Short mmCIF file of C-alpha atoms in Angstrom, two decimals:
data_model
loop_
_atom_site.label_atom_id
_atom_site.label_comp_id
_atom_site.label_asym_id
_atom_site.label_seq_id
_atom_site.Cartn_x
_atom_site.Cartn_y
_atom_site.Cartn_z
CA MET B 1085 86.91 46.27 -71.73
CA LYS B 1086 85.70 47.14 -68.23
CA ARG B 1087 84.79 44.34 -65.85
CA TYR B 1088 82.15 44.48 -63.14
CA LEU B 1089 80.99 42.01 -60.49
CA MET B 1090 77.48 41.41 -59.08
CA PHE B 1091 77.56 40.15 -55.48
CA VAL B 1092 74.45 38.10 -54.62
CA SER B 1093 73.61 37.29 -51.00
CA LEU B 1094 69.82 36.88 -51.31
CA PRO B 1095 67.52 35.97 -54.25
CA TYR B 1096 66.03 39.44 -54.50
CA ALA B 1097 69.37 40.62 -55.92
CA TYR B 1098 68.83 39.11 -59.38
CA PRO B 1099 66.08 41.45 -60.70
CA ILE B 1100 67.86 44.44 -59.14
CA MET B 1101 71.15 43.82 -60.94
CA ARG B 1102 70.02 42.42 -64.29
CA PRO B 1103 69.16 45.89 -65.70
CA LEU B 1104 72.67 46.94 -64.69
CA GLN B 1105 74.14 43.93 -66.47
CA ARG B 1106 72.22 44.87 -69.62
CA GLU B 1107 73.67 48.38 -69.55
CA ILE B 1108 77.19 47.04 -68.95
CA ARG B 1109 76.85 44.77 -71.96
CA ARG B 1110 75.30 47.54 -74.04
CA ARG B 1111 78.46 49.55 -73.44
CA GLY B 1112 80.57 46.64 -74.67
CA ASP B 1113 81.84 45.72 -71.21
CA GLU B 1114 81.69 42.55 -69.14
CA ALA B 1115 79.73 41.46 -66.05
CA ALA B 1116 80.13 38.41 -63.81
CA TRP B 1117 78.32 37.16 -60.72
CA PHE B 1118 79.46 35.85 -57.34
CA ILE B 1119 76.78 34.04 -55.34
CA GLU B 1120 77.27 33.80 -51.61
CA GLU B 1121 77.12 30.31 -50.12
CA GLY B 1122 73.55 29.34 -49.19
CA CYS B 1123 71.91 31.65 -51.74
CA PRO B 1124 70.07 29.95 -54.64
CA ASP B 1125 71.76 30.07 -58.02
CA ARG B 1126 69.20 31.62 -60.37
CA LEU B 1127 71.54 32.68 -63.12
CA GLU B 1128 70.26 32.50 -66.66
CA PRO B 1129 71.99 31.08 -69.76
CA GLY B 1130 74.85 33.33 -70.80
CA GLU B 1131 75.45 34.78 -67.33
CA ARG B 1132 78.93 34.13 -65.97
CA ARG B 1133 79.44 32.89 -62.41
CA LEU B 1134 82.72 33.15 -60.49
CA THR B 1135 82.89 30.41 -57.88
CA SER B 1136 85.94 31.29 -55.78
CA ILE B 1137 87.74 34.27 -54.28
CA ALA B 1138 90.74 33.39 -56.44
CA GLU B 1139 88.59 33.73 -59.57
CA VAL B 1140 87.33 37.12 -58.37
CA GLU B 1141 90.89 38.32 -57.77
CA GLU B 1142 91.93 37.14 -61.23
CA TYR B 1143 88.85 38.76 -62.78
CA ALA B 1144 89.82 42.06 -61.05
CA PRO B 1145 86.52 43.96 -61.40
CA LEU B 1146 86.52 47.75 -61.49
CA ALA B 1147 83.47 47.72 -59.21
CA VAL B 1148 81.45 45.27 -57.15
CA PHE B 1149 77.71 45.89 -56.80
CA ALA B 1150 75.48 44.68 -53.96
CA PRO B 1151 71.86 45.38 -53.02
CA GLY B 1152 72.28 43.76 -49.60
CA ASN B 1153 73.71 45.04 -46.33
CA HIS B 1154 77.23 43.64 -46.75
CA ILE B 1155 79.90 43.10 -49.37
CA PRO B 1156 83.35 41.43 -49.20
CA ASP B 1157 85.72 44.31 -48.54
CA PHE B 1158 88.64 42.13 -49.69
CA PHE B 1159 87.25 41.82 -53.23
CA PRO B 1160 89.03 44.13 -55.68
CA GLY B 1161 87.12 47.14 -57.02
CA VAL B 1162 84.93 49.98 -55.84
CA LYS B 1163 82.15 48.76 -53.53
CA VAL B 1164 78.74 50.04 -54.64
CA GLN B 1165 75.47 49.90 -52.64
CA LEU B 1166 72.37 49.55 -54.86
CA PHE B 1167 69.75 48.82 -52.11
CA HIS B 1168 67.18 46.04 -51.98
CA GLY B 1169 64.20 48.38 -51.71
CA TYR B 1170 63.01 51.82 -50.71
CA PRO B 1171 63.13 53.42 -47.23
CA ILE B 1172 59.58 52.84 -46.00
CA ASN B 1173 60.56 52.16 -42.34
CA LYS B 1174 58.17 49.23 -42.25
CA ARG B 1175 58.85 48.27 -38.63
CA ASN B 1176 58.11 51.77 -37.34
CA ASP B 1177 61.60 51.90 -35.81
CA ARG B 1178 63.01 55.14 -34.50
CA HIS B 1179 66.08 54.48 -36.65
CA ASP B 1180 65.55 53.02 -40.08
CA ASP B 1181 68.09 50.25 -40.83
CA HIS B 1182 68.04 51.43 -44.45
CA PHE B 1183 70.35 54.30 -43.44
CA THR B 1184 72.79 52.39 -41.21
CA ILE B 1185 76.44 52.90 -42.19
CA ARG B 1186 78.53 49.79 -41.55
CA GLY B 1187 81.70 50.74 -43.41
CA TRP B 1188 81.36 48.40 -46.38
CA PHE B 1189 80.66 50.73 -49.30
CA ASP B 1190 82.51 53.44 -51.26
CA ILE B 1191 79.42 54.58 -53.18
CA TYR B 1192 75.74 54.77 -52.25
CA CYS B 1193 73.48 55.02 -55.31
CA THR B 1194 70.32 56.58 -53.93
CA GLN B 1195 66.91 56.54 -55.54
CA GLY B 1196 65.19 59.86 -54.89
CA PRO B 1197 64.59 62.56 -52.23
CA SER B 1198 63.40 60.04 -49.61
CA SER B 1199 66.80 58.31 -49.65
CA THR B 1200 69.20 60.94 -51.00
CA LEU B 1201 68.66 63.58 -48.31
CA PRO B 1202 69.30 61.22 -45.36
CA PHE B 1203 72.38 59.77 -47.06
CA ARG B 1204 73.74 63.24 -47.81
CA ARG B 1205 73.66 63.86 -44.06
CA GLN B 1206 75.46 60.56 -43.48
CA GLU B 1207 78.00 61.46 -46.15
CA GLN B 1208 78.84 64.67 -44.27
CA ARG B 1209 78.95 62.86 -40.92
CA TYR B 1210 81.24 59.99 -41.93
CA GLY B 1211 83.16 61.46 -44.87
CA SER B 1212 84.23 57.99 -46.02
CA PHE B 1213 81.98 57.49 -49.08
CA ARG B 1214 80.23 59.41 -51.82
CA VAL B 1215 76.51 59.60 -52.54
CA TYR B 1216 75.13 59.72 -56.07
CA GLU B 1217 71.42 60.02 -56.82
CA THR B 1218 71.04 57.65 -59.74
CA GLY B 1219 67.60 56.11 -59.30
CA TRP B 1220 67.16 52.40 -58.58
CA THR B 1221 68.42 49.99 -61.22
CA LYS B 1222 65.30 47.83 -60.88
CA ALA B 1223 63.19 50.87 -61.78
CA ASP B 1224 64.55 50.64 -65.33
CA ASP B 1225 62.34 47.57 -65.77
CA TYR B 1226 59.30 49.02 -64.00
CA PHE B 1227 59.26 52.06 -66.27
CA SER B 1228 59.78 50.12 -69.47
CA PRO B 1229 56.95 50.38 -72.04
CA GLN B 1230 56.06 46.72 -71.53
CA MET B 1231 55.57 47.07 -67.76
CA GLN B 1232 53.73 50.39 -68.00
CA GLN B 1233 51.11 49.01 -70.36
CA PRO B 1234 47.78 48.45 -68.52
CA PRO B 1235 46.85 44.77 -68.08
CA GLN B 1236 44.23 43.32 -70.41
CA ASN B 1237 42.56 40.75 -68.17
CA ALA B 1238 39.26 39.02 -68.83
CA ARG B 1239 38.48 39.47 -65.13
CA PRO B 1240 40.28 41.24 -62.26
CA VAL B 1241 43.60 39.82 -61.07
CA ILE B 1242 44.57 40.27 -57.41
CA LEU B 1243 48.24 39.82 -56.53
CA TYR B 1244 48.81 38.88 -52.90
CA SER B 1245 52.39 39.68 -51.90
CA THR B 1246 53.39 39.78 -48.24
CA THR B 1247 56.43 40.59 -46.15
CA PHE B 1248 58.42 37.85 -44.41
CA THR B 1249 58.61 39.79 -41.12
CA ARG B 1250 56.73 37.70 -38.57
CA SER B 1251 55.29 40.68 -36.67
CA LEU B 1252 54.01 42.33 -39.84
CA THR B 1253 52.93 39.58 -42.23
CA SER B 1254 49.19 39.33 -42.92
CA THR B 1255 49.30 35.68 -43.93
CA PRO B 1256 47.99 34.19 -40.65
CA TYR B 1257 45.02 36.57 -40.57
CA LEU B 1258 43.80 36.68 -44.17
CA ALA B 1259 43.93 33.06 -45.32
CA ASP B 1260 40.30 32.22 -44.49
CA GLU B 1261 38.92 35.43 -45.99
CA ILE B 1262 41.02 35.10 -49.13
CA GLU B 1263 39.79 31.54 -49.60
CA ARG B 1264 36.20 32.69 -49.15
CA LEU B 1265 36.64 35.47 -51.73
CA ALA B 1266 38.39 33.09 -54.14
CA ALA B 1267 35.32 30.87 -54.03
CA GLN B 1268 32.69 33.63 -54.25
CA ARG B 1269 34.11 36.44 -56.42
CA ASN B 1270 34.82 36.41 -60.12
CA TRP B 1271 38.48 37.28 -59.56
CA ASP B 1272 41.78 35.60 -60.29
CA TRP B 1273 44.45 35.47 -57.61
CA ILE B 1274 48.26 35.19 -57.63
CA PHE B 1275 50.14 34.34 -54.42
CA MET B 1276 53.72 35.64 -54.62
CA PHE B 1277 55.44 35.95 -51.26
CA HIS B 1278 58.70 37.57 -50.17
CA PRO B 1279 61.73 35.40 -51.10
CA LYS B 1280 62.71 35.28 -47.41
CA LEU B 1281 59.34 33.95 -46.23
CA ASN B 1282 60.15 30.37 -45.23
CA ASP B 1283 57.41 29.36 -42.79
CA PRO B 1284 56.29 25.93 -44.08
CA GLU B 1285 52.95 26.11 -42.26
CA ILE B 1286 52.05 29.39 -43.96
CA LEU B 1287 53.29 28.29 -47.37
CA ASN B 1288 51.43 25.00 -47.18
CA ARG B 1289 48.22 26.77 -46.15
CA TYR B 1290 48.25 29.00 -49.22
CA ALA B 1291 49.40 26.21 -51.52
CA ARG B 1292 46.32 24.25 -50.43
CA ILE B 1293 44.08 27.24 -51.22
CA ALA B 1294 45.56 27.39 -54.72
CA ALA B 1295 45.19 23.65 -55.24
CA ALA B 1296 41.49 23.84 -54.31
CA HIS B 1297 40.60 26.76 -56.61
CA ASP B 1298 41.20 27.02 -60.35
CA ASN B 1299 41.34 30.82 -60.16
CA VAL B 1300 44.34 30.88 -57.76
CA THR B 1301 48.01 30.58 -58.79
CA PHE B 1302 50.63 29.85 -56.14
CA LEU B 1303 54.12 31.12 -56.99
CA GLY B 1304 55.48 30.79 -53.46
CA PRO B 1305 58.41 32.79 -52.07
CA THR B 1306 59.85 34.35 -55.21
CA PHE B 1307 59.76 37.45 -57.40
CA ASP B 1308 58.15 37.49 -60.82
CA PHE B 1309 57.88 40.66 -62.92
CA ASP B 1310 55.15 39.04 -65.00
CA ALA B 1311 52.95 38.60 -61.91
CA LEU B 1312 53.14 42.34 -61.21
CA ARG B 1313 52.53 43.16 -64.87
CA ARG B 1314 49.36 41.03 -64.96
CA ALA B 1315 47.81 42.26 -61.70
CA ASP B 1316 45.13 44.94 -61.45
CA VAL B 1317 45.45 45.35 -57.68
CA MET B 1318 47.94 44.27 -55.04
CA LEU B 1319 47.07 42.99 -51.55
CA CYS B 1320 49.92 43.40 -49.09
CA ASP B 1321 50.82 44.45 -45.52
CA SER B 1322 54.10 46.37 -44.96
CA SER B 1323 56.72 45.80 -47.65
CA SER B 1324 58.63 47.95 -50.13
CA ILE B 1325 57.09 45.91 -52.97
CA ILE B 1326 54.00 48.07 -52.37
CA LEU B 1327 55.89 51.01 -53.77
CA GLU B 1328 57.23 48.98 -56.67
CA PHE B 1329 53.70 47.97 -57.66
CA MET B 1330 52.56 51.59 -57.43
CA PHE B 1331 55.13 52.48 -60.09
CA LEU B 1332 52.65 50.81 -62.46
CA ARG B 1333 49.93 53.28 -61.29
CA ARG B 1334 47.83 50.56 -59.73
CA PRO B 1335 46.17 50.53 -56.29
CA VAL B 1336 47.27 48.58 -53.22
CA VAL B 1337 45.10 47.28 -50.37
CA THR B 1338 47.06 46.71 -47.15
CA PHE B 1339 46.32 44.92 -43.91
CA ARG B 1340 47.48 46.84 -40.82
CA ASN B 1341 50.21 48.74 -42.64
CA SER B 1342 52.84 50.22 -40.33
CA HIS B 1343 52.69 53.61 -42.08
CA PRO B 1344 49.28 53.97 -43.76
CA GLY B 1345 48.64 57.02 -45.88
CA PRO B 1346 46.25 58.37 -48.52
CA TYR B 1347 48.10 56.35 -51.18
CA LEU B 1348 46.89 53.07 -49.63
CA LEU B 1349 43.55 51.44 -48.86
CA ASP B 1350 44.44 50.10 -45.43
CA ILE B 1351 42.18 47.76 -43.47
CA GLY B 1352 42.31 46.44 -39.92
CA ARG B 1353 39.94 43.44 -40.07
CA PRO B 1354 39.76 40.52 -42.53
CA GLU B 1355 36.05 41.11 -43.24
CA GLU B 1356 36.94 44.52 -44.71
CA LEU B 1357 39.01 42.90 -47.46
CA GLY B 1358 36.30 42.35 -50.09
CA PRO B 1359 34.93 45.94 -50.06
CA ALA B 1360 38.47 47.37 -50.05
CA LEU B 1361 39.42 45.34 -53.12
CA GLU B 1362 36.23 46.43 -54.88
CA ARG B 1363 37.14 50.07 -54.19
CA ALA B 1364 40.69 49.54 -55.38
CA LEU B 1365 39.46 48.04 -58.65
CA SER B 1366 37.40 51.19 -59.26
CA ARG B 1367 40.63 53.29 -59.17
CA PRO B 1368 39.24 56.35 -57.32
CA GLU B 1369 40.76 59.60 -58.57
CA GLU B 1370 41.93 60.84 -55.16
CA LEU B 1371 43.72 57.55 -54.52
CA MET B 1372 45.51 57.65 -57.88
CA ARG B 1373 46.66 61.25 -57.29
CA ALA B 1374 48.04 60.26 -53.89
CA ILE B 1375 49.88 57.32 -55.47
CA ASP B 1376 51.53 59.63 -58.03
CA THR B 1377 52.71 62.04 -55.33
CA TYR B 1378 54.02 59.30 -53.08
CA THR B 1379 55.96 57.42 -55.75
CA ALA B 1380 57.58 60.60 -57.10
CA GLU B 1381 59.13 61.28 -53.69
CA HIS B 1382 60.81 57.88 -53.72
CA GLU B 1383 61.66 57.42 -57.40
CA PRO B 1384 61.60 60.43 -59.76
CA HIS B 1385 63.94 58.75 -62.28
CA ARG B 1386 61.69 57.18 -64.89
CA ASP B 1387 63.74 57.49 -68.07
CA GLY B 1388 65.15 53.95 -68.03
CA ARG B 1389 68.68 55.25 -67.39
CA CYS B 1390 69.17 54.49 -63.68
CA SER B 1391 71.67 51.74 -64.48
CA ALA B 1392 73.54 54.07 -66.81
CA ARG B 1393 73.81 56.65 -64.03
CA VAL B 1394 75.17 53.99 -61.65
CA LEU B 1395 77.98 53.17 -64.08
CA ASP B 1396 78.64 56.88 -64.62
CA ALA B 1397 78.88 57.28 -60.84
CA VAL B 1398 81.52 54.53 -60.73
CA ASP B 1399 83.48 56.29 -63.49
CA ASP B 1400 83.30 59.56 -61.58
CA PHE B 1401 84.47 57.91 -58.37
CA LEU B 1402 87.39 56.25 -60.14
CA THR B 1403 88.37 59.56 -61.74
CA ARG B 1404 88.30 61.41 -58.42
CA GLY B 1405 89.71 58.58 -56.34
CA ARG B 1406 89.52 58.67 -52.56
CA ILE B 1407 91.06 62.12 -52.32
CA GLY B 1408 89.26 64.01 -49.58
CA LEU B 1409 87.63 60.89 -48.14
CA LYS B 1410 88.33 59.43 -44.71
CA ARG B 1411 88.96 55.77 -44.00
CA HIS B 1412 85.90 53.59 -43.60
CA PRO B 1413 84.80 52.67 -40.08
CA LEU B 1414 86.80 49.56 -39.11
CA ASN B 1415 83.76 47.30 -38.67
CA LEU B 1416 86.20 44.65 -37.47
CA VAL B 1417 83.78 42.10 -36.03
CA ARG B 1418 81.60 41.95 -39.14
CA LYS B 1419 84.60 41.84 -41.47
CA ILE B 1420 86.26 38.98 -39.59
CA LYS B 1421 82.96 37.06 -39.48
CA LEU B 1422 82.52 37.46 -43.25
CA ARG B 1423 86.11 36.35 -43.90
CA ARG B 1424 85.62 33.21 -41.85
CA LYS B 1425 82.30 32.47 -43.53
CA MET B 1426 83.86 32.76 -46.98
CA GLY B 1427 87.09 30.91 -46.12
CA TYR B 1428 89.32 33.99 -46.41
CA PRO B 1429 92.18 34.58 -43.90
CA PRO B 1430 90.57 36.59 -41.06
CA PHE B 1431 93.27 39.26 -40.77
CA LYS B 1432 94.44 39.51 -44.37
CA ARG B 1433 93.91 43.00 -45.87
CA LEU B 1434 91.88 43.93 -42.81
CA PHE B 1435 93.38 47.39 -42.31
#
């Protein structure tokens, strides 16, 4: 029996790695989870948690998976990057952090052309890891028959999901207009914010809107597949969840998006929100064609086998070993900081 470990540093990791766990179990193998200190424990019944480094060493996983930017290099097993989203360069940076190589990972499991081509260049530059285009494990759930089925709502459902980035979030600008529309339009609303959004003033403002209107549901900073499944349209700003919602072939209205394109209905003023949502609900043909083109560039793997390809990539890496690969960049400062944070000797197995 093969053993694998899921490394969780932020709550968004759970829905990314659960499809992978299902595939591991389908193959008759075993998965366990290690949750970094400070991250909420959202494991479900039947999911195994390892609570110490000693337990991880005894468990001896073949591979450790992480969708975040770091992973304990002193854990046994191949270190696999799954990614927490798609490369949309939401901050309009000259260098997208999505493609930064920090020396943690042996394998990068890319999603489609938008991520594979840049990582192939990084693979040639560094020579210390291998790149496999597998598709995103979370996409296995998006392209399931249940998620792809159009919603059957008595009246339109608008999902408001916003980034946590202070300079990009729409929450301070749209609250009044959203409350006005909630009172005047025959629509239902769901507020589901990024798990890292932790501004109490913002959260309380939207919780009060929900409490005052029967047609508004406040989920807070979390992720809920069912909320996406139910929604007819998403309202957002600049976040990779836009792309995830588009996998369901449904329109997105954005407020001051950092990279607007024909696949979005982008607005610059709150008073434009109502008409933009009306247009989105009509599903104009040119918008839907643009959505199809845009999503295919990021995620062409829609067969429900992304998780299977990730495990196959691990098997291939183990078969080939590190022959032909260089050593990882030392990344000494980050590695020592992580060791100290996790209570591991700072210089043990550092080189």
